[in-house]
CSV table of C-alpha atoms in Angstrom, one decimal:
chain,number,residue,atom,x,y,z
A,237,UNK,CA,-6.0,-83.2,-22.3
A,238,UNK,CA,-2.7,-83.8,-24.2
A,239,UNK,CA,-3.9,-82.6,-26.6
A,240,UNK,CA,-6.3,-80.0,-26.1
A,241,UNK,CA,-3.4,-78.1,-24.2
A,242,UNK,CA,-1.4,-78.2,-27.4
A,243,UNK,CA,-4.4,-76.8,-29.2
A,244,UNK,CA,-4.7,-73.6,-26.8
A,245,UNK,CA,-1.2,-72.9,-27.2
A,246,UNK,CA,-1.1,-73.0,-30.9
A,247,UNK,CA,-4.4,-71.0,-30.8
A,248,UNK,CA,-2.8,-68.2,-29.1
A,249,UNK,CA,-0.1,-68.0,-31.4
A,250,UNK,CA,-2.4,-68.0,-34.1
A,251,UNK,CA,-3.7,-65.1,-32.7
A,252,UNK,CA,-0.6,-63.5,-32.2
A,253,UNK,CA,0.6,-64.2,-35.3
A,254,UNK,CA,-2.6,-63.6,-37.7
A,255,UNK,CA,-1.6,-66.2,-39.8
A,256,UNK,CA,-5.4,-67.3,-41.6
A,257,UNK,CA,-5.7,-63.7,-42.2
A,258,UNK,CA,-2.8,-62.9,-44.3
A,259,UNK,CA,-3.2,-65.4,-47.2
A,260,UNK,CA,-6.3,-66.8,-47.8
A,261,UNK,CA,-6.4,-67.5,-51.4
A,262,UNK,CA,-7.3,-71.2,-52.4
A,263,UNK,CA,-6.3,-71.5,-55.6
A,264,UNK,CA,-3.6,-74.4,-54.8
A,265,UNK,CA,-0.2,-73.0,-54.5
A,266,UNK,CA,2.1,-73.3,-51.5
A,267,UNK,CA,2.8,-69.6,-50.4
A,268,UNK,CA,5.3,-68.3,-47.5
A,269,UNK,CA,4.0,-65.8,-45.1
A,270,UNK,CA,6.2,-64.9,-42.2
A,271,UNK,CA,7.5,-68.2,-40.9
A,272,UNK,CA,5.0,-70.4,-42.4
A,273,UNK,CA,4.3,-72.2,-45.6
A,274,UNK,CA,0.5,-71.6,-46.0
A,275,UNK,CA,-1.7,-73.7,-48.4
A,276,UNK,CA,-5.2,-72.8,-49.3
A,277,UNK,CA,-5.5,-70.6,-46.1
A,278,UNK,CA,-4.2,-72.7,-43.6
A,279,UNK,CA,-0.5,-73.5,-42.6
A,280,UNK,CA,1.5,-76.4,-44.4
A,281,UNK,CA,3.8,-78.5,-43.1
A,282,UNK,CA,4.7,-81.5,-44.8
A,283,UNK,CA,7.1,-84.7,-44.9
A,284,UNK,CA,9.3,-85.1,-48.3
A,285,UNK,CA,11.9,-87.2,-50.2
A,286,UNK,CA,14.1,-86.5,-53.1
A,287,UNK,CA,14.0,-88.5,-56.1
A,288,UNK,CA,17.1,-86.5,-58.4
A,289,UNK,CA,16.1,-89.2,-61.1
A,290,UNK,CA,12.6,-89.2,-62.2
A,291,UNK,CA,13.8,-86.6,-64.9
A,292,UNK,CA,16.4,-89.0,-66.0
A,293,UNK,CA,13.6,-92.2,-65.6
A,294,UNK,CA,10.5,-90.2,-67.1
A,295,UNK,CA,12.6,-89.6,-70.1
A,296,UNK,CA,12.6,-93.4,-71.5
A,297,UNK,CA,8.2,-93.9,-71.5
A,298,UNK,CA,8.7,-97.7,-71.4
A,299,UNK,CA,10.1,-96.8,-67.5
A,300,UNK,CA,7.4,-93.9,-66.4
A,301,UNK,CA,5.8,-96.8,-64.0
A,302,UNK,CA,8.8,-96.6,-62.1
A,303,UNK,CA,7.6,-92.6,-61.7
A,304,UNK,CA,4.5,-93.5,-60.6
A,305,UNK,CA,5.3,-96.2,-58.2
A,306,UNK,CA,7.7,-94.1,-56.7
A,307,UNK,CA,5.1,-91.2,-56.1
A,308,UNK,CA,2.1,-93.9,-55.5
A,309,UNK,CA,4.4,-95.2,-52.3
A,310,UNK,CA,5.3,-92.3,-51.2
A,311,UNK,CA,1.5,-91.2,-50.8
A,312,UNK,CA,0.7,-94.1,-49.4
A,313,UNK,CA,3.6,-93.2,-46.3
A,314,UNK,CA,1.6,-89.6,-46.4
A,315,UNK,CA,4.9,-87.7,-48.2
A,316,UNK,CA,3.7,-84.9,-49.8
A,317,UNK,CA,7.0,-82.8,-51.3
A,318,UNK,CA,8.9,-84.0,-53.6
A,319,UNK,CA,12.5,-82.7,-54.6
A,320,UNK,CA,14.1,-83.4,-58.1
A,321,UNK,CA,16.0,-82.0,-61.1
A,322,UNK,CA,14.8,-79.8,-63.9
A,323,UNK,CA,18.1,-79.5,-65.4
A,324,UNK,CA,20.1,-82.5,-67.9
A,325,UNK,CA,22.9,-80.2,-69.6
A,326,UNK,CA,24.9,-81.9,-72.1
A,327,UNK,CA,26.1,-85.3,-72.2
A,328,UNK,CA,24.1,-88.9,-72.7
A,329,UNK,CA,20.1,-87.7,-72.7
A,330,UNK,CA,20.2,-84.7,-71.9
A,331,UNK,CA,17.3,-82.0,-71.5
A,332,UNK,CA,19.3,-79.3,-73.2
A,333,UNK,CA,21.6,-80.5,-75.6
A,334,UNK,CA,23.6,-76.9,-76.1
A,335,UNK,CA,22.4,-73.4,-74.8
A,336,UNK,CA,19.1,-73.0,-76.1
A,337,UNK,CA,18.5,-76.4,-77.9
A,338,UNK,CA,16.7,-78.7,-76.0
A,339,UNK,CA,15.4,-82.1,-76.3
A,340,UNK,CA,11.6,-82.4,-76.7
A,341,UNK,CA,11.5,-86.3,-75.8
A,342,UNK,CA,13.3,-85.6,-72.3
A,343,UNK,CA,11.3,-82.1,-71.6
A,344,UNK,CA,8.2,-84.3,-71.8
A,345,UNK,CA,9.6,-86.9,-69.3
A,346,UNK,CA,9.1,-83.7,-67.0
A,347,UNK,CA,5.9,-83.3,-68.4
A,348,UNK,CA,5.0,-86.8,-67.0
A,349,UNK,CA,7.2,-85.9,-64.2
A,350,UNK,CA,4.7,-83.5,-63.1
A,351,UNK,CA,1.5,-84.5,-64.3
A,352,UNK,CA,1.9,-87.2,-62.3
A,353,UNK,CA,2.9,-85.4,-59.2
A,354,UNK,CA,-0.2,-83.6,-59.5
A,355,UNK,CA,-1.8,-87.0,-59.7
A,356,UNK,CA,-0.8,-88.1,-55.9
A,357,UNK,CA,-0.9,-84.5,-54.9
A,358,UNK,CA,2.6,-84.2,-54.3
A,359,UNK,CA,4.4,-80.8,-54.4
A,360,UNK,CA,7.4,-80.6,-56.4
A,361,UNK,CA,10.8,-78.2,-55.7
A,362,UNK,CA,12.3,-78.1,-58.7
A,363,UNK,CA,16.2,-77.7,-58.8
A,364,UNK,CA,17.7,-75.5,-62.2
A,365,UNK,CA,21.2,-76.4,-62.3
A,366,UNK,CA,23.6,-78.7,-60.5
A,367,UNK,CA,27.0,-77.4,-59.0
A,368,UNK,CA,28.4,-80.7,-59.8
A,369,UNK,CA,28.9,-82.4,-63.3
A,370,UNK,CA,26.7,-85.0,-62.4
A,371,UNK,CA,24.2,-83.9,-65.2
A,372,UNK,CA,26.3,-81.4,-66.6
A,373,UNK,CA,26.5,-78.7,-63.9
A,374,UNK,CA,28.1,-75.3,-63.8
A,375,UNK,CA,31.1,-77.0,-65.7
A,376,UNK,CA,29.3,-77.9,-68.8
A,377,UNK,CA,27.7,-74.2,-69.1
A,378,UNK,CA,31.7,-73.3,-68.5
A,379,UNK,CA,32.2,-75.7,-71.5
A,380,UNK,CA,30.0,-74.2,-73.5
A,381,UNK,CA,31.3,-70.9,-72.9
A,382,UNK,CA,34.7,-72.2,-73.4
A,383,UNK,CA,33.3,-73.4,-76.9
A,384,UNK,CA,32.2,-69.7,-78.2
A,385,UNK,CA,35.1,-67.8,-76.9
A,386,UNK,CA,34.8,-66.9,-73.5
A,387,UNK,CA,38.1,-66.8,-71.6
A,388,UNK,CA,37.1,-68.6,-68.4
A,389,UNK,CA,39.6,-70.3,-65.9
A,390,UNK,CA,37.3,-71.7,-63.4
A,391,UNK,CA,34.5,-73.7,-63.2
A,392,UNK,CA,33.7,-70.3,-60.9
A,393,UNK,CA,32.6,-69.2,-63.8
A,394,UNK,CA,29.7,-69.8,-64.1
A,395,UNK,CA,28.7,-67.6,-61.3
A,396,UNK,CA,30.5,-64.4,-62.7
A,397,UNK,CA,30.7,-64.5,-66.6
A,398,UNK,CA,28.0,-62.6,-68.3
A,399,UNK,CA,27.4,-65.0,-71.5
A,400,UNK,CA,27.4,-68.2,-69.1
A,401,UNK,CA,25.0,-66.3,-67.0
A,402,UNK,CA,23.0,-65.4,-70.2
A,403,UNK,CA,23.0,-69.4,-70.8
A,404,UNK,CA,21.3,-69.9,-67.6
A,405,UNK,CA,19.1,-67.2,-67.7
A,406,UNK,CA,17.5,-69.1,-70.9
A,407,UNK,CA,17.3,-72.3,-69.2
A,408,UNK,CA,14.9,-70.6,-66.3
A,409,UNK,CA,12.8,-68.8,-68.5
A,410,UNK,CA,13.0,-72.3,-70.9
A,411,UNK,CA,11.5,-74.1,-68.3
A,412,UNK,CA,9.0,-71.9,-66.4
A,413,UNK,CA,7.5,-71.0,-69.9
A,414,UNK,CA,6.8,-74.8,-71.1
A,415,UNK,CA,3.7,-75.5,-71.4
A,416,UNK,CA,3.1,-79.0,-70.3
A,417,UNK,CA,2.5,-81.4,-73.4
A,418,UNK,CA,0.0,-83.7,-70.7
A,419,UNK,CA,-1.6,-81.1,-68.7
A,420,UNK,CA,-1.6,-78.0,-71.3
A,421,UNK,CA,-0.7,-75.9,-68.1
A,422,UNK,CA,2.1,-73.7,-68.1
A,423,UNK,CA,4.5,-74.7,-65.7
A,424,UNK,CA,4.6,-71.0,-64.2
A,425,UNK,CA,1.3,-71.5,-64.1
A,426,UNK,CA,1.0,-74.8,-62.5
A,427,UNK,CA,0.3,-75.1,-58.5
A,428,UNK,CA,1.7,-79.0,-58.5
A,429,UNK,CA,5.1,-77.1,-58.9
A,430,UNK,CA,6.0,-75.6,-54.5
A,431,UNK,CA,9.1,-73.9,-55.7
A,432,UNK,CA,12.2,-73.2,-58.1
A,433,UNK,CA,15.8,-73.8,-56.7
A,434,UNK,CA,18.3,-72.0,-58.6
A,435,UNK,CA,20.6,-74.7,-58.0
A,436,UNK,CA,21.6,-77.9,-56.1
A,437,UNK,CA,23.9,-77.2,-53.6
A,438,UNK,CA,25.6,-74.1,-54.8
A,439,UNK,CA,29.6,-73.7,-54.1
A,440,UNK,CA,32.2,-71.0,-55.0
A,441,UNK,CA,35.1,-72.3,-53.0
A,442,UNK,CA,37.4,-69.6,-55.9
A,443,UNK,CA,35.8,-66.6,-53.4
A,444,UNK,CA,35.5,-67.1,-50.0
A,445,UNK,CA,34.4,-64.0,-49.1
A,446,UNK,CA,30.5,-64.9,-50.3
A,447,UNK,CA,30.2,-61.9,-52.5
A,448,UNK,CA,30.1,-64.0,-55.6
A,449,UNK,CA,27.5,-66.1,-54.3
A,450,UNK,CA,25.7,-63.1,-53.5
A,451,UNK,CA,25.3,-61.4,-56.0
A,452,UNK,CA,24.8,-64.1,-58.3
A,453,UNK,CA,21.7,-65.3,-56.3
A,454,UNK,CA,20.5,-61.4,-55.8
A,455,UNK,CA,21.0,-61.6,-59.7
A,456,UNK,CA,18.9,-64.6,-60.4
A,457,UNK,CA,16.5,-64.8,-58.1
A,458,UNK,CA,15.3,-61.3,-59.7
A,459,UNK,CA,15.0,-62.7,-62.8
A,460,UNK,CA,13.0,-65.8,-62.3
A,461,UNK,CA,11.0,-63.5,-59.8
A,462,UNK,CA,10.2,-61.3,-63.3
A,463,UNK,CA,9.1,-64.4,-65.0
A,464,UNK,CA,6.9,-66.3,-62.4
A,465,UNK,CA,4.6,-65.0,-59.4
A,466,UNK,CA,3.4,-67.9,-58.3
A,467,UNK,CA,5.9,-69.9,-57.2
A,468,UNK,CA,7.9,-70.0,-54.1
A,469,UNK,CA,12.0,-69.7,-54.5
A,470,UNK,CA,15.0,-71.3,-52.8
A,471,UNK,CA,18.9,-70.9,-53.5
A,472,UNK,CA,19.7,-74.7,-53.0
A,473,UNK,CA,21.8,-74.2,-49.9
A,474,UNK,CA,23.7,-76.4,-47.4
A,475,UNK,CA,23.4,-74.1,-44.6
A,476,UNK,CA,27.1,-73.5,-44.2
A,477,UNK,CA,28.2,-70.2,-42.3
A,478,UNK,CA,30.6,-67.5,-44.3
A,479,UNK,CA,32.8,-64.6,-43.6
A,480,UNK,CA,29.6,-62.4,-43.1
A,481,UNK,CA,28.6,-64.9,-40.3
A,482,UNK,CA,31.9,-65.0,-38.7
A,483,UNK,CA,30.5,-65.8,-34.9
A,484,UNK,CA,28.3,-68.5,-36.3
A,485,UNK,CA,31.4,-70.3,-38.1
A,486,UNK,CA,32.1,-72.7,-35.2
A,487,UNK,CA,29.0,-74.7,-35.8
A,488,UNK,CA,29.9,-75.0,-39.2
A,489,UNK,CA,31.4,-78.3,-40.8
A,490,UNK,CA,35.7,-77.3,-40.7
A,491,UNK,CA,35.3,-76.2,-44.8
A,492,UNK,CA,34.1,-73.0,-46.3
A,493,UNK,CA,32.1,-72.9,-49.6
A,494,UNK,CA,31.9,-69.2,-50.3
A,495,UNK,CA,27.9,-69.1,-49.3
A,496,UNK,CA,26.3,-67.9,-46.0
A,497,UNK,CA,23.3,-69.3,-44.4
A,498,UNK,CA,22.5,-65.8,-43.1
A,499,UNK,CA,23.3,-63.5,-46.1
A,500,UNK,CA,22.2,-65.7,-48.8
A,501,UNK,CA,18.8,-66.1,-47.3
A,502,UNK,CA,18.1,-62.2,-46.5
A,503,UNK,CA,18.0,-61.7,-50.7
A,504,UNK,CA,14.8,-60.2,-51.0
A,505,UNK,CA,13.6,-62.8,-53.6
A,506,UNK,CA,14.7,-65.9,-51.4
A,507,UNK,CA,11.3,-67.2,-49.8
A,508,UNK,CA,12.4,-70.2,-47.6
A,509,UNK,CA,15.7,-70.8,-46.1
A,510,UNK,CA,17.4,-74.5,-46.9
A,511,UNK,CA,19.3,-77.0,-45.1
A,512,UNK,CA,21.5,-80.4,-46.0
A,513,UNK,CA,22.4,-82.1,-43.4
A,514,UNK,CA,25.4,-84.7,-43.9
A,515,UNK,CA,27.9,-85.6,-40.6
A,516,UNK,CA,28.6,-88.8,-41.7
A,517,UNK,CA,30.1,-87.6,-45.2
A,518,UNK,CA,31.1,-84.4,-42.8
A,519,UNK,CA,32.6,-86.2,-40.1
A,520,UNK,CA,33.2,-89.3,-42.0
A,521,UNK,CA,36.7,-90.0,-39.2
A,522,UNK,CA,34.1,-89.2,-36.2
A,523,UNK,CA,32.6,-91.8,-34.3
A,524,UNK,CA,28.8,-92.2,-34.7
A,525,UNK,CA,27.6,-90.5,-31.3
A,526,UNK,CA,29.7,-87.5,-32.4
A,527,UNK,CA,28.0,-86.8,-35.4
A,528,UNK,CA,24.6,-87.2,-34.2
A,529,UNK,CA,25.6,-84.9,-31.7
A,530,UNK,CA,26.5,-82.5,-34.4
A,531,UNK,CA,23.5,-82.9,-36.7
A,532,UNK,CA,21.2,-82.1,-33.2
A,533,UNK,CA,23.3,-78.7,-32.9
A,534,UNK,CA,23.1,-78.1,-36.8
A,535,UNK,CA,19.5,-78.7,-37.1
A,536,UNK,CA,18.2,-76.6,-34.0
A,537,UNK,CA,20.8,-73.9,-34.6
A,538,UNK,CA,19.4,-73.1,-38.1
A,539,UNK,CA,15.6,-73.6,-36.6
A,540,UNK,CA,16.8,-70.6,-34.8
A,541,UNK,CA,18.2,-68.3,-37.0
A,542,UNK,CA,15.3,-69.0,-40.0
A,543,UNK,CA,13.2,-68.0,-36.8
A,544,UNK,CA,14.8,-65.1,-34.9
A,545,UNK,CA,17.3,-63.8,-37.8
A,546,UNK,CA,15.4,-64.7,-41.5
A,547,UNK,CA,12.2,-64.9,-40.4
A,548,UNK,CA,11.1,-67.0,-43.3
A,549,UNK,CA,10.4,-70.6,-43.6
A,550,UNK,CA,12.8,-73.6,-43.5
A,551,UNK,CA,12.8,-76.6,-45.3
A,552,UNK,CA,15.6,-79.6,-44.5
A,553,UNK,CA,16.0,-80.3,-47.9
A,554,UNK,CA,18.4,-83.1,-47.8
A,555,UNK,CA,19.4,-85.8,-44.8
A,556,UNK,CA,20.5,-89.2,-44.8
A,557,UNK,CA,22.9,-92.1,-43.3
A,558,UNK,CA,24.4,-93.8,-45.8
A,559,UNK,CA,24.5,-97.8,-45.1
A,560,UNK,CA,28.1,-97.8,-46.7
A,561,UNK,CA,29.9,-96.4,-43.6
A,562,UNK,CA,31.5,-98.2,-41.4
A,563,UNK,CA,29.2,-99.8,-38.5
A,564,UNK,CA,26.1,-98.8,-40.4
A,565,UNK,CA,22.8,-101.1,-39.3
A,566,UNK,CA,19.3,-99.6,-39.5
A,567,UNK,CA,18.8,-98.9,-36.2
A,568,UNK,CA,21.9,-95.8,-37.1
A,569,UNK,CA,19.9,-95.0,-39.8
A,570,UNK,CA,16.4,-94.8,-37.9
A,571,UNK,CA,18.0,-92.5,-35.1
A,572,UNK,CA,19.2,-89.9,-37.7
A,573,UNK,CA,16.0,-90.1,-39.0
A,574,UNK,CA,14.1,-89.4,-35.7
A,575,UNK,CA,16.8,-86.9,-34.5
A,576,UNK,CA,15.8,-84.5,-37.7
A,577,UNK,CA,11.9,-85.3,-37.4
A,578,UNK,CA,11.6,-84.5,-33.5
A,579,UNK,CA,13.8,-80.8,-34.1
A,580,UNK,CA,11.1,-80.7,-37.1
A,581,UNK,CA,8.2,-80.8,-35.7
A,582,UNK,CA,9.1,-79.8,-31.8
A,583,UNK,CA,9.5,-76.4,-33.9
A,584,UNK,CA,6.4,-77.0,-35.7
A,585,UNK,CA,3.9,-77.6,-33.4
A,586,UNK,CA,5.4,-74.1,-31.6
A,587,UNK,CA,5.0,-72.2,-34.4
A,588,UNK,CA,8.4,-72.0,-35.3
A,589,UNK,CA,10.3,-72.2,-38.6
A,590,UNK,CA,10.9,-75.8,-39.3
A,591,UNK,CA,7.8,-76.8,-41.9
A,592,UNK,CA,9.3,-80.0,-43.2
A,593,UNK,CA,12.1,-82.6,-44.3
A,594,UNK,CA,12.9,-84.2,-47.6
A,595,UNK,CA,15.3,-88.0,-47.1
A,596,UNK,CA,17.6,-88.6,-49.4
A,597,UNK,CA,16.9,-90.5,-51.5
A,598,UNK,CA,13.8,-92.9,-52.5
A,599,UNK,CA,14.0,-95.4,-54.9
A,600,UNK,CA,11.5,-98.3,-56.0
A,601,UNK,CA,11.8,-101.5,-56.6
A,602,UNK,CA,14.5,-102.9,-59.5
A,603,UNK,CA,16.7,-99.4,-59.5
A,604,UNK,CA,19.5,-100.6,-58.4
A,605,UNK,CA,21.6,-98.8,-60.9
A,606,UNK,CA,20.2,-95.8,-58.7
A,607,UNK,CA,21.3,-96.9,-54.9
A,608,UNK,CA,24.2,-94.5,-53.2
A,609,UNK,CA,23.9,-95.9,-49.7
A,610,UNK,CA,21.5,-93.6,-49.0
A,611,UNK,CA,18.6,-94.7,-50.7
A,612,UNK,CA,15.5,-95.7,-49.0
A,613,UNK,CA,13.3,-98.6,-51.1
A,614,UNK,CA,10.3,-99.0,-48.3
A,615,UNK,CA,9.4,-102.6,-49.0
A,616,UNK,CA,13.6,-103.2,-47.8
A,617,UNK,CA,13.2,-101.0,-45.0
A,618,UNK,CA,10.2,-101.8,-42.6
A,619,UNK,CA,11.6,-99.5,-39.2
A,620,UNK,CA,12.6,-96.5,-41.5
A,621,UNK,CA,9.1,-96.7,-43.6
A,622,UNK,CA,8.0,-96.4,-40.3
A,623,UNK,CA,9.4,-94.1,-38.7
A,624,UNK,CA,9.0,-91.8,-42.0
A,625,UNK,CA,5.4,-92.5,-41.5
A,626,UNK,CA,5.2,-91.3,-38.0
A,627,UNK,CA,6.1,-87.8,-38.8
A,628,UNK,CA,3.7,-87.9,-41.9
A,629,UNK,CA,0.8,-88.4,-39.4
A,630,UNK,CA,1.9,-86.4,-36.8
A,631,UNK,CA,2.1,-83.6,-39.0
A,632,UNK,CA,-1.0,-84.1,-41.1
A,633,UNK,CA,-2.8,-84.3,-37.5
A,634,UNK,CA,-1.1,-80.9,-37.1
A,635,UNK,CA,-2.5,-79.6,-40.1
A,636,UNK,CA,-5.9,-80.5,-39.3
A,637,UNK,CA,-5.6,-79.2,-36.0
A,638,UNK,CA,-5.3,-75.9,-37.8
A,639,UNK,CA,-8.2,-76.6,-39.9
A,640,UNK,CA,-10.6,-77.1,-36.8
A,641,UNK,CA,-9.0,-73.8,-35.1
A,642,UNK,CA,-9.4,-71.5,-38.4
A,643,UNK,CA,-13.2,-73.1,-38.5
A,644,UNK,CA,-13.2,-72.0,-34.5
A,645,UNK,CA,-12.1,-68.7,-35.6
A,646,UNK,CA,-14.8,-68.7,-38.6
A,647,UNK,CA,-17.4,-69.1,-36.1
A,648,UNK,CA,-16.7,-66.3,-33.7
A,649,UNK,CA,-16.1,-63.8,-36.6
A,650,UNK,CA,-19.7,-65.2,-38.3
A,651,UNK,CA,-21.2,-64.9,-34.7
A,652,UNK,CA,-19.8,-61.7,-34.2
A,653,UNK,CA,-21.1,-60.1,-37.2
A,654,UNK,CA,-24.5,-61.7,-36.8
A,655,UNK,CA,-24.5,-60.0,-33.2
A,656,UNK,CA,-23.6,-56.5,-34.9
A,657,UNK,CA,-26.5,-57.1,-37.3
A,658,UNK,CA,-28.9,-57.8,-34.7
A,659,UNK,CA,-28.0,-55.1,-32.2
A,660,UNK,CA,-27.9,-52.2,-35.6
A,661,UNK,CA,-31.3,-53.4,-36.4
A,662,UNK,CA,-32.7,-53.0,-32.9
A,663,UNK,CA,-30.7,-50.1,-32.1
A,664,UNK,CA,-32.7,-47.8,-30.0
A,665,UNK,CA,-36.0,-50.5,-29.5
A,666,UNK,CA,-37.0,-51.4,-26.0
A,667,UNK,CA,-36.1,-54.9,-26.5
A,668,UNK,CA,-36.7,-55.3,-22.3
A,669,UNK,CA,-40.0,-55.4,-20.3
């Protein structure tokens, strides 16, 4: 009865909302219509991890198993997003060497990268640039505008200057025109690929006000919007509240980063609103119960304004518990876990916002070059496999549950037409005795 009551109520909201009607296509890639992902007709909601390295990995062929057992494991837990980097700027193996020059052995790492995806039918979001130098980041295209001339003072930079901006520019349309040396599919092209993220995490802490941010994502997300159709896009935010969300501020983290949850995801070209969600590395001097109480308000206060304000899609892109805080045992680990699944799919199963999480981060077995405190191997970590399992099911049950009701909803409109037919044809017969 359970569940049949659950199936009534998302049936009427179906109805409410029209949501089989408005994108029907099949042809593979994840689209966003009103607050819903929607794939091949029918809504999509779906578990996730991040895996920053399989760039990095995929680039040395004598290490691509460590790719694939990586995504093989993660299908086998029913994960079906993954989120990693598109971007290596400068430095030891990099993916672009200087603006414009780019490595051909690394670029066909991400070939693998993908193909294999595709493989294991995991969905990728692929992140553009980093706002840290890990992998180069916003400082090395600085550098590299340093290097021919530019006068730049700030790392900042890279969100104002016009030849920096040019650099980056190149990178997106660099990437989204590759055609894949495995598949022969253009990546623009390619329906493995969920999304683009203009960048991980994105800060301008130089301009409080946001209207940096702003306009650099307005900016951007035009142009990758000019290149690619296809594909979903995403800034790479935290979720952090600025100056234009001033009442909102109090649930924020006590920092300011010069983006806004609100304004930021309002561009036009934004599909899906993004959340990170970190109170131990937040609250690091808090005690444990405090900062789950914290990530409880974080998560259903965004689920609420992606609902009520955006009215788009949103995807918690990053959460963990590191095991290298203080007190840490799995059971910590387990609750944050649960606490972000149950706000996921409680808003799912409503029809709310919330379509899905992404852990950070998996690893396999014999990376332990890799492990941040946050990674989760599975074969280490029984309860968290799991309880990462749990939501998989849960939502793929929900997904099906939609099947059967758009197949419901098939059937009346077939059955309705069929009665049209039949009362046309015998329009003005005595059909009585």
């Amino acid at each position: 009865m359970k569940s049949w009551g659950l199936a009534l109520l998302v049936l009427v909201f179906i109805q409410k909302q029209g949501i089989f009607q408005q994108v029907e296509a099949a042809d593979g890639f994840v689209k966003a219509s009103g607050l819903h992902f929607v794939l091949n007709g029918l809504p999509y909601h779906a578990n996730g991890f991040n895996a920053y390295w399989l760039l990095y990995v995929a680039s040395d062929p004598s290490q691509r198993s460590k790719v694939s057992s990586a995504f093989s494991e993660a299908a086998s837990h029913g994960l079906t997003i993954a989120r990693t980097w598109a971007f290596s700027d400068g430095g030891y193996r990099p993916l672009q060497y200087s603006p414009g020059s780019y490595n051909e052995q690394v670029f066909q790492g991400l070939d693998f990268v993908i193909s294999e995806a595709g493989k294991y039918r995991i969905k990728l979001v692929l992140s553009l640039a980093n706002n840290y130098e890990n992998f180069g980041g916003k400082k090395q295209y600085v550098d590299w505008g340093r290097s021919q001339g530019q006068y730049l003072t700030s790392d900042d930079d890279f969100f104002r200057n016009s030849v920096v901006k040019g650099f980056y520019k190149n990178h997106i349309k660099t990437v989204l025109t590759r055609r894949n040396s495995i598949t022969g599919v253009v990546y623009k092209d390619d329906p493995t690929i969920m999304a683009w993220e203009l960048m991980n995490e994105p800060r301008c802490t130089s301009d409080p006000s946001g209207r940096t941010i702003q306009a650099w994502i307005t900016e951007m997300a035009s142009y990758l919007k000019s290149i690619d159709g296809n594909h979903l896009l995403e800034a790479g935010l935290e979720g952090f509240y600025g100056q234009a969300s001033q009442q909102k501020q109090q649930y924020n983290p006590n920092f300011q980063v010069g983006t806004d949850f609100i304004e930021n995801n309002q561009i036009p070209g934004i599909d899906f609103a993004t959340v990170h969600s970190y109170p131990d590395q937040w609250f690091s001097s808090s005690s444990y119960e405090a900062q789950l109480s914290f990530l409880h308000d974080w998560l259903n206060n965004h689920i609420q304004d992606a609902q009520n304000i955006l009215r788009k899609p949103l995807l918690f892109t990053e959460f963990g518990k590191s095991s290298k805080t203080s007190g840490y045992s799995t059971y910590q680990r387990d609750l944050v876990f649960n606490t972000v699944y149950s706000a996921i799919y409680s808003s799912a199963r409503s029809g709310g916002a919330a379509v899905g999480g992404l852990f950070w981060q998996l690893l396999t077995e014999g990376m332990d070059s890799f492990r941040d405190g946050y990674e989760i191997v599975f074969s280490e970590s029984p309860s968290t496999a799991n309880v990462i399992s749990q939501e998989s099911h849960k939502l793929y049950l929900l997904r099906r549950m939609y099947a059967r009701l758009r197949n419901i909803q098939k059937w009346k409109r077939a059955r309705a037409i069929r009665r049209a037919q039949w009362l046309n044809r015998n329009k003005g017969k005595n059909t009585g005795n």
